[in-house]
PDB file of C-alpha atoms in Angstrom:
ATOM      1  CA  MET I1019    -119.133 -14.377 264.865  1.00  0.00           C
ATOM      2  CA  PHE I1020    -116.853 -14.959 267.914  1.00  0.00           C
ATOM      3  CA  ASN I1021    -117.295 -12.859 271.099  1.00  0.00           C
ATOM      4  CA  TYR I1022    -114.001 -11.888 272.570  1.00  0.00           C
ATOM      5  CA  ASN I1023    -112.921 -11.789 276.211  1.00  0.00           C
ATOM      6  CA  VAL I1024    -109.344 -10.426 276.343  1.00  0.00           C
ATOM      7  CA  ARG I1025    -107.625 -10.356 279.684  1.00  0.00           C
ATOM      8  CA  GLY I1026    -104.163  -9.441 280.862  1.00  0.00           C
ATOM      9  CA  GLU I1027    -102.073 -10.466 283.811  1.00  0.00           C
ATOM     10  CA  ASN I1028     -99.221  -8.221 284.754  1.00  0.00           C
ATOM     11  CA  ILE I1029     -99.992  -6.141 281.588  1.00  0.00           C
ATOM     12  CA  GLU I1030    -102.642  -3.462 280.786  1.00  0.00           C
ATOM     13  CA  VAL I1031    -104.552  -4.669 277.715  1.00  0.00           C
ATOM     14  CA  THR I1032    -104.437  -1.509 275.558  1.00  0.00           C
ATOM     15  CA  GLN I1033    -106.930  -1.012 272.724  1.00  0.00           C
ATOM     16  CA  ALA I1034    -104.067  -1.810 270.126  1.00  0.00           C
ATOM     17  CA  ILE I1035    -103.336  -5.127 271.782  1.00  0.00           C
ATOM     18  CA  ARG I1036    -107.091  -5.925 272.078  1.00  0.00           C
ATOM     19  CA  GLU I1037    -107.705  -5.166 268.346  1.00  0.00           C
ATOM     20  CA  TYR I1038    -104.615  -7.142 267.300  1.00  0.00           C
ATOM     21  CA  ALA I1039    -105.566 -10.248 269.364  1.00  0.00           C
ATOM     22  CA  GLU I1040    -109.231 -10.086 268.084  1.00  0.00           C
ATOM     23  CA  LYS I1041    -108.063  -9.617 264.458  1.00  0.00           C
ATOM     24  CA  ARG I1042    -105.704 -12.566 264.637  1.00  0.00           C
ATOM     25  CA  VAL I1043    -108.164 -14.942 266.445  1.00  0.00           C
ATOM     26  CA  SER I1044    -110.895 -13.945 264.065  1.00  0.00           C
ATOM     27  CA  LYS I1045    -108.919 -15.650 261.357  1.00  0.00           C
ATOM     28  CA  LEU I1046    -110.208 -18.940 262.831  1.00  0.00           C
ATOM     29  CA  GLU I1047    -113.890 -17.926 262.198  1.00  0.00           C
ATOM     30  CA  LYS I1048    -113.539 -18.971 258.558  1.00  0.00           C
ATOM     31  CA  TYR I1049    -113.461 -22.615 259.638  1.00  0.00           C
ATOM     32  CA  PHE I1050    -116.810 -22.557 261.342  1.00  0.00           C
ATOM     33  CA  THR I1051    -119.937 -22.059 259.502  1.00  0.00           C
ATOM     34  CA  ASP I1052    -122.619 -22.327 262.208  1.00  0.00           C
ATOM     35  CA  VAL I1053    -121.344 -21.427 265.678  1.00  0.00           C
ATOM     36  CA  PRO I1054    -123.680 -19.040 267.510  1.00  0.00           C
ATOM     37  CA  ASN I1055    -122.519 -17.096 270.456  1.00  0.00           C
ATOM     38  CA  ALA I1056    -119.012 -18.723 270.696  1.00  0.00           C
ATOM     39  CA  THR I1057    -116.664 -16.865 272.958  1.00  0.00           C
ATOM     40  CA  ALA I1058    -112.877 -16.718 272.431  1.00  0.00           C
ATOM     41  CA  TYR I1059    -111.016 -16.293 275.776  1.00  0.00           C
ATOM     42  CA  VAL I1060    -107.657 -14.594 275.242  1.00  0.00           C
ATOM     43  CA  ASN I1061    -105.372 -14.457 278.208  1.00  0.00           C
ATOM     44  CA  LEU I1062    -102.152 -12.439 277.872  1.00  0.00           C
ATOM     45  CA  LYS I1063     -99.477 -12.621 280.524  1.00  0.00           C
ATOM     46  CA  VAL I1064     -96.135 -10.899 280.909  1.00  0.00           C
ATOM     47  CA  TYR I1065     -93.551 -12.500 283.272  1.00  0.00           C
ATOM     48  CA  PRO I1066     -90.671 -10.796 285.112  1.00  0.00           C
ATOM     49  CA  ASP I1067     -88.158 -12.442 282.859  1.00  0.00           C
ATOM     50  CA  LYS I1068     -89.692 -10.302 279.968  1.00  0.00           C
ATOM     51  CA  THR I1069     -91.379 -13.277 278.225  1.00  0.00           C
ATOM     52  CA  ALA I1070     -95.039 -12.962 277.233  1.00  0.00           C
ATOM     53  CA  LYS I1071     -97.538 -15.802 277.057  1.00  0.00           C
ATOM     54  CA  ALA I1072    -100.729 -15.879 274.954  1.00  0.00           C
ATOM     55  CA  GLU I1073    -103.411 -18.468 275.781  1.00  0.00           C
ATOM     56  CA  VAL I1074    -106.555 -18.729 273.682  1.00  0.00           C
ATOM     57  CA  THR I1075    -109.487 -20.952 274.600  1.00  0.00           C
ATOM     58  CA  ILE I1076    -112.531 -21.372 272.395  1.00  0.00           C
ATOM     59  CA  PRO I1077    -115.086 -23.648 273.989  1.00  0.00           C
ATOM     60  CA  LEU I1078    -117.675 -24.862 271.456  1.00  0.00           C
ATOM     61  CA  SER I1079    -120.537 -27.349 272.031  1.00  0.00           C
ATOM     62  CA  PHE I1080    -118.678 -30.111 270.348  1.00  0.00           C
ATOM     63  CA  LEU I1081    -115.014 -29.497 271.101  1.00  0.00           C
ATOM     64  CA  VAL I1082    -112.651 -27.047 272.871  1.00  0.00           C
ATOM     65  CA  LEU I1083    -109.873 -25.324 270.956  1.00  0.00           C
ATOM     66  CA  ARG I1084    -107.049 -24.382 273.249  1.00  0.00           C
ATOM     67  CA  ALA I1085    -103.392 -23.459 272.739  1.00  0.00           C
ATOM     68  CA  GLU I1086    -100.744 -21.377 274.456  1.00  0.00           C
ATOM     69  CA  GLU I1087     -97.462 -20.009 273.398  1.00  0.00           C
ATOM     70  CA  THR I1088     -94.574 -18.135 275.281  1.00  0.00           C
ATOM     71  CA  THR I1089     -92.082 -15.912 273.395  1.00  0.00           C
ATOM     72  CA  PRO I1090     -90.187 -12.712 274.252  1.00  0.00           C
ATOM     73  CA  ASP I1091     -92.675 -10.642 272.188  1.00  0.00           C
ATOM     74  CA  LEU I1092     -96.317 -10.542 273.067  1.00  0.00           C
ATOM     75  CA  TYR I1093     -97.494 -10.000 269.394  1.00  0.00           C
ATOM     76  CA  ALA I1094     -95.478 -12.995 268.285  1.00  0.00           C
ATOM     77  CA  SER I1095     -96.981 -15.108 271.034  1.00  0.00           C
ATOM     78  CA  ILE I1096    -100.437 -14.123 269.747  1.00  0.00           C
ATOM     79  CA  ASP I1097     -99.379 -14.997 266.164  1.00  0.00           C
ATOM     80  CA  PHE I1098     -97.933 -18.345 267.167  1.00  0.00           C
ATOM     81  CA  VAL I1099    -100.907 -19.363 269.275  1.00  0.00           C
ATOM     82  CA  VAL I1100    -103.362 -18.609 266.394  1.00  0.00           C
ATOM     83  CA  ASP I1101    -101.152 -20.554 264.057  1.00  0.00           C
ATOM     84  CA  LYS I1102    -101.150 -23.493 266.493  1.00  0.00           C
ATOM     85  CA  LEU I1103    -104.976 -23.357 266.702  1.00  0.00           C
ATOM     86  CA  GLU I1104    -105.358 -23.236 263.018  1.00  0.00           C
ATOM     87  CA  ARG I1105    -103.096 -26.332 262.676  1.00  0.00           C
ATOM     88  CA  GLN I1106    -105.351 -28.042 265.257  1.00  0.00           C
ATOM     89  CA  VAL I1107    -108.428 -27.326 263.171  1.00  0.00           C
ATOM     90  CA  ARG I1108    -106.734 -28.466 259.976  1.00  0.00           C
ATOM     91  CA  LYS I1109    -105.372 -31.732 261.534  1.00  0.00           C
ATOM     92  CA  TYR I1110    -108.548 -32.804 263.272  1.00  0.00           C
ATOM     93  CA  LYS I1111    -111.184 -31.581 260.920  1.00  0.00           C
ATOM     94  CA  THR I1112    -111.431 -34.764 258.954  1.00  0.00           C
ATOM     95  CA  LYS I1113    -111.208 -36.884 262.119  1.00  0.00           C
ATOM     96  CA  ILE I1114    -113.870 -34.957 263.830  1.00  0.00           C
ATOM     97  CA  ASN I1115    -116.194 -35.029 260.928  1.00  0.00           C
ATOM     98  CA  ARG I1116    -115.652 -38.866 260.510  1.00  0.00           C
ATOM     99  CA  LYS I1117    -116.313 -39.433 264.209  1.00  0.00           C
ATOM    100  CA  SER I1118    -119.314 -37.258 264.122  1.00  0.00           C
ATOM    101  CA  ARG I1119    -120.854 -39.103 261.254  1.00  0.00           C
ATOM    102  CA  GLU I1120    -120.325 -42.384 263.011  1.00  0.00           C
ATOM    103  CA  LYS I1121    -121.890 -41.157 266.207  1.00  0.00           C
ATOM    104  CA  GLY I1122    -124.607 -39.080 264.590  1.00  0.00           C
ATOM    105  CA  PHE I1123    -123.540 -35.612 265.789  1.00  0.00           C
ATOM    106  CA  GLU I1124    -124.675 -33.454 262.902  1.00  0.00           C
ATOM    107  CA  GLY I1125    -123.790 -30.271 264.577  1.00  0.00           C
ATOM    108  CA  ILE I1126    -120.014 -30.804 264.014  1.00  0.00           C
ATOM    109  CA  ASN I1127    -120.421 -31.423 260.272  1.00  0.00           C
ATOM    110  CA  GLU I1128    -122.466 -28.267 259.812  1.00  0.00           C
ATOM    111  CA  ALA I1129    -120.173 -26.172 262.138  1.00  0.00           C
ATOM    112  CA  ILE I1130    -116.929 -27.050 260.495  1.00  0.00           C
ATOM    113  CA  GLY I1131    -117.503 -26.202 256.874  1.00  0.00           C
ATOM    114  CA  PRO I1132    -116.710 -29.215 254.562  1.00  0.00           C
ATOM    115  CA  ASP I1133    -114.828 -27.024 252.020  1.00  0.00           C
ATOM    116  CA  LYS I1134    -112.984 -24.800 254.425  1.00  0.00           C
ATOM    117  CA  VAL I1135    -109.842 -26.832 255.042  1.00  0.00           C
ATOM    118  CA  GLU I1136    -107.625 -28.882 252.796  1.00  0.00           C
ATOM    119  CA  VAL I1137    -106.209 -31.844 254.606  1.00  0.00           C
ATOM    120  CA  LYS I1138    -102.943 -33.109 253.063  1.00  0.00           C
ATOM    121  CA  GLU I1139    -102.525 -36.171 255.308  1.00  0.00           C
ATOM    122  CA  ASP I1140    -103.392 -39.437 253.806  1.00  0.00           C
ATOM    123  CA  GLN I1141    -105.871 -41.776 255.419  1.00  0.00           C
ATOM    124  CA  ASP I1142    -103.318 -44.194 256.690  1.00  0.00           C
ATOM    125  CA  THR I1143    -101.412 -41.555 258.596  1.00  0.00           C
ATOM    126  CA  GLN I1144    -104.585 -40.361 260.260  1.00  0.00           C
ATOM    127  CA  GLU I1145    -105.517 -43.824 261.356  1.00  0.00           C
ATOM    128  CA  SER I1146    -102.034 -44.520 262.756  1.00  0.00           C
ATOM    129  CA  ASP I1147    -102.246 -41.206 264.733  1.00  0.00           C
ATOM    130  CA  LEU I1148    -105.227 -42.650 266.653  1.00  0.00           C
ATOM    131  CA  LYS I1149    -103.879 -46.163 267.342  1.00  0.00           C
ATOM    132  CA  ILE I1150    -104.063 -47.202 270.879  1.00  0.00           C
ATOM    133  CA  VAL I1151    -100.766 -48.808 271.785  1.00  0.00           C
ATOM    134  CA  ARG I1152    -101.490 -49.747 275.476  1.00  0.00           C
ATOM    135  CA  SER I1153    -104.531 -50.368 277.447  1.00  0.00           C
ATOM    136  CA  LYS I1154    -104.914 -50.532 281.289  1.00  0.00           C
ATOM    137  CA  HIS I1155    -107.737 -51.518 283.631  1.00  0.00           C
ATOM    138  CA  ILE I1156    -108.044 -49.646 286.792  1.00  0.00           C
ATOM    139  CA  HIS I1157    -110.206 -49.886 289.890  1.00  0.00           C
ATOM    140  CA  LEU I1158    -111.572 -46.511 291.065  1.00  0.00           C
ATOM    141  CA  LYS I1159    -111.158 -46.256 294.839  1.00  0.00           C
ATOM    142  CA  PRO I1160    -113.224 -43.511 296.559  1.00  0.00           C
ATOM    143  CA  MET I1161    -110.979 -40.737 297.791  1.00  0.00           C
ATOM    144  CA  ASP I1162    -110.526 -36.958 298.009  1.00  0.00           C
ATOM    145  CA  SER I1163    -108.497 -34.902 295.690  1.00  0.00           C
ATOM    146  CA  GLU I1164    -105.462 -34.529 297.949  1.00  0.00           C
ATOM    147  CA  GLU I1165    -105.159 -38.394 298.257  1.00  0.00           C
ATOM    148  CA  ALA I1166    -105.462 -38.568 294.524  1.00  0.00           C
ATOM    149  CA  VAL I1167    -102.541 -36.122 294.104  1.00  0.00           C
ATOM    150  CA  LEU I1168    -100.486 -38.285 296.518  1.00  0.00           C
ATOM    151  CA  GLN I1169    -101.310 -41.478 294.564  1.00  0.00           C
ATOM    152  CA  MET I1170    -100.490 -39.761 291.274  1.00  0.00           C
ATOM    153  CA  ASN I1171     -97.019 -38.623 292.688  1.00  0.00           C
ATOM    154  CA  MET I1172     -96.389 -42.049 294.068  1.00  0.00           C
ATOM    155  CA  LEU I1173     -96.996 -43.645 290.654  1.00  0.00           C
ATOM    156  CA  GLY I1174     -94.890 -40.949 288.956  1.00  0.00           C
ATOM    157  CA  HIS I1175     -97.726 -40.051 286.522  1.00  0.00           C
ATOM    158  CA  ASP I1176     -98.829 -36.637 285.270  1.00  0.00           C
ATOM    159  CA  PHE I1177    -102.586 -37.417 285.908  1.00  0.00           C
ATOM    160  CA  PHE I1178    -104.706 -39.664 288.084  1.00  0.00           C
ATOM    161  CA  VAL I1179    -108.286 -40.755 287.694  1.00  0.00           C
ATOM    162  CA  PHE I1180    -110.348 -41.320 290.836  1.00  0.00           C
ATOM    163  CA  LYS I1181    -113.854 -41.554 292.283  1.00  0.00           C
ATOM    164  CA  ASP I1182    -114.623 -38.631 294.497  1.00  0.00           C
ATOM    165  CA  ALA I1183    -115.626 -39.949 297.935  1.00  0.00           C
ATOM    166  CA  GLU I1184    -118.217 -37.129 298.481  1.00  0.00           C
ATOM    167  CA  SER I1185    -119.980 -36.915 295.111  1.00  0.00           C
ATOM    168  CA  ASP I1186    -119.325 -40.437 293.674  1.00  0.00           C
ATOM    169  CA  GLU I1187    -118.393 -38.722 290.469  1.00  0.00           C
ATOM    170  CA  ILE I1188    -115.231 -39.568 288.356  1.00  0.00           C
ATOM    171  CA  HIS I1189    -112.564 -36.854 288.596  1.00  0.00           C
ATOM    172  CA  ILE I1190    -109.021 -36.324 287.219  1.00  0.00           C
ATOM    173  CA  VAL I1191    -106.143 -34.632 288.911  1.00  0.00           C
ATOM    174  CA  TYR I1192    -103.216 -33.617 286.909  1.00  0.00           C
ATOM    175  CA  ARG I1193     -99.850 -31.868 287.124  1.00  0.00           C
ATOM    176  CA  ARG I1194     -99.749 -28.446 285.367  1.00  0.00           C
ATOM    177  CA  LYS I1195     -96.741 -27.164 283.438  1.00  0.00           C
ATOM    178  CA  ASP I1196     -95.991 -24.783 286.286  1.00  0.00           C
ATOM    179  CA  GLY I1197     -95.693 -27.619 288.788  1.00  0.00           C
ATOM    180  CA  ARG I1198     -99.015 -27.050 290.567  1.00  0.00           C
ATOM    181  CA  TYR I1199    -102.012 -29.266 290.314  1.00  0.00           C
ATOM    182  CA  GLY I1200    -105.331 -29.149 288.511  1.00  0.00           C
ATOM    183  CA  LEU I1201    -108.625 -30.989 289.042  1.00  0.00           C
ATOM    184  CA  ILE I1202    -111.047 -31.942 286.270  1.00  0.00           C
ATOM    185  CA  GLU I1203    -114.588 -32.661 287.619  1.00  0.00           C
ATOM    186  CA  THR I1204    -116.546 -34.731 285.118  1.00  0.00           C
ATOM    187  CA  GLU I1205    -120.252 -34.568 284.494  1.00  0.00           C
ATOM    188  CA  THR I1206    -122.226 -37.032 282.537  1.00  0.00           C
ATOM    189  CA  ILE I1207    -124.476 -35.545 279.758  1.00  0.00           C
ATOM    190  CA  GLU I1208    -127.418 -37.489 278.762  1.00  0.00           C
TER     191      GLU I1208
END
């Protein structure tokens, strides 16, 4: 059901590694009953300190599954990242289905099979996980991404929302785990 795109950085992806990654990630397919042409992007990295990182991203029309894990063993990294993704599906399945029913997104209910996952958390625990404990009101000043990064750093935050001066779109800059910066460009879907 999934198409696989397995890449390696500082490592040659052998047939054995490719097959292992595809076999482990295919374990997630059982949770989705109707997902045509979904691509699982598997990125494998080996660092000079002999650690290996596995990143898996599965963009679907209604959500994006993503996880990464770094261990001394590449195969263990793949196992851990798949386990992490499986926990994500288990944890959010009920929440996603409930939100989709409220908003009328039928594709989610059909795509994530109703009998595929047992959720052991009670309803009160799930509700408290989503409780908003603080709210802020911000004014979006038009600026470029470099100024947004400077503003973010001055505030000591890990992300900053701003209005792009050129496109008038809302964008987000964020600090990555490696210390560099990322930019999320938003697009309104109607």
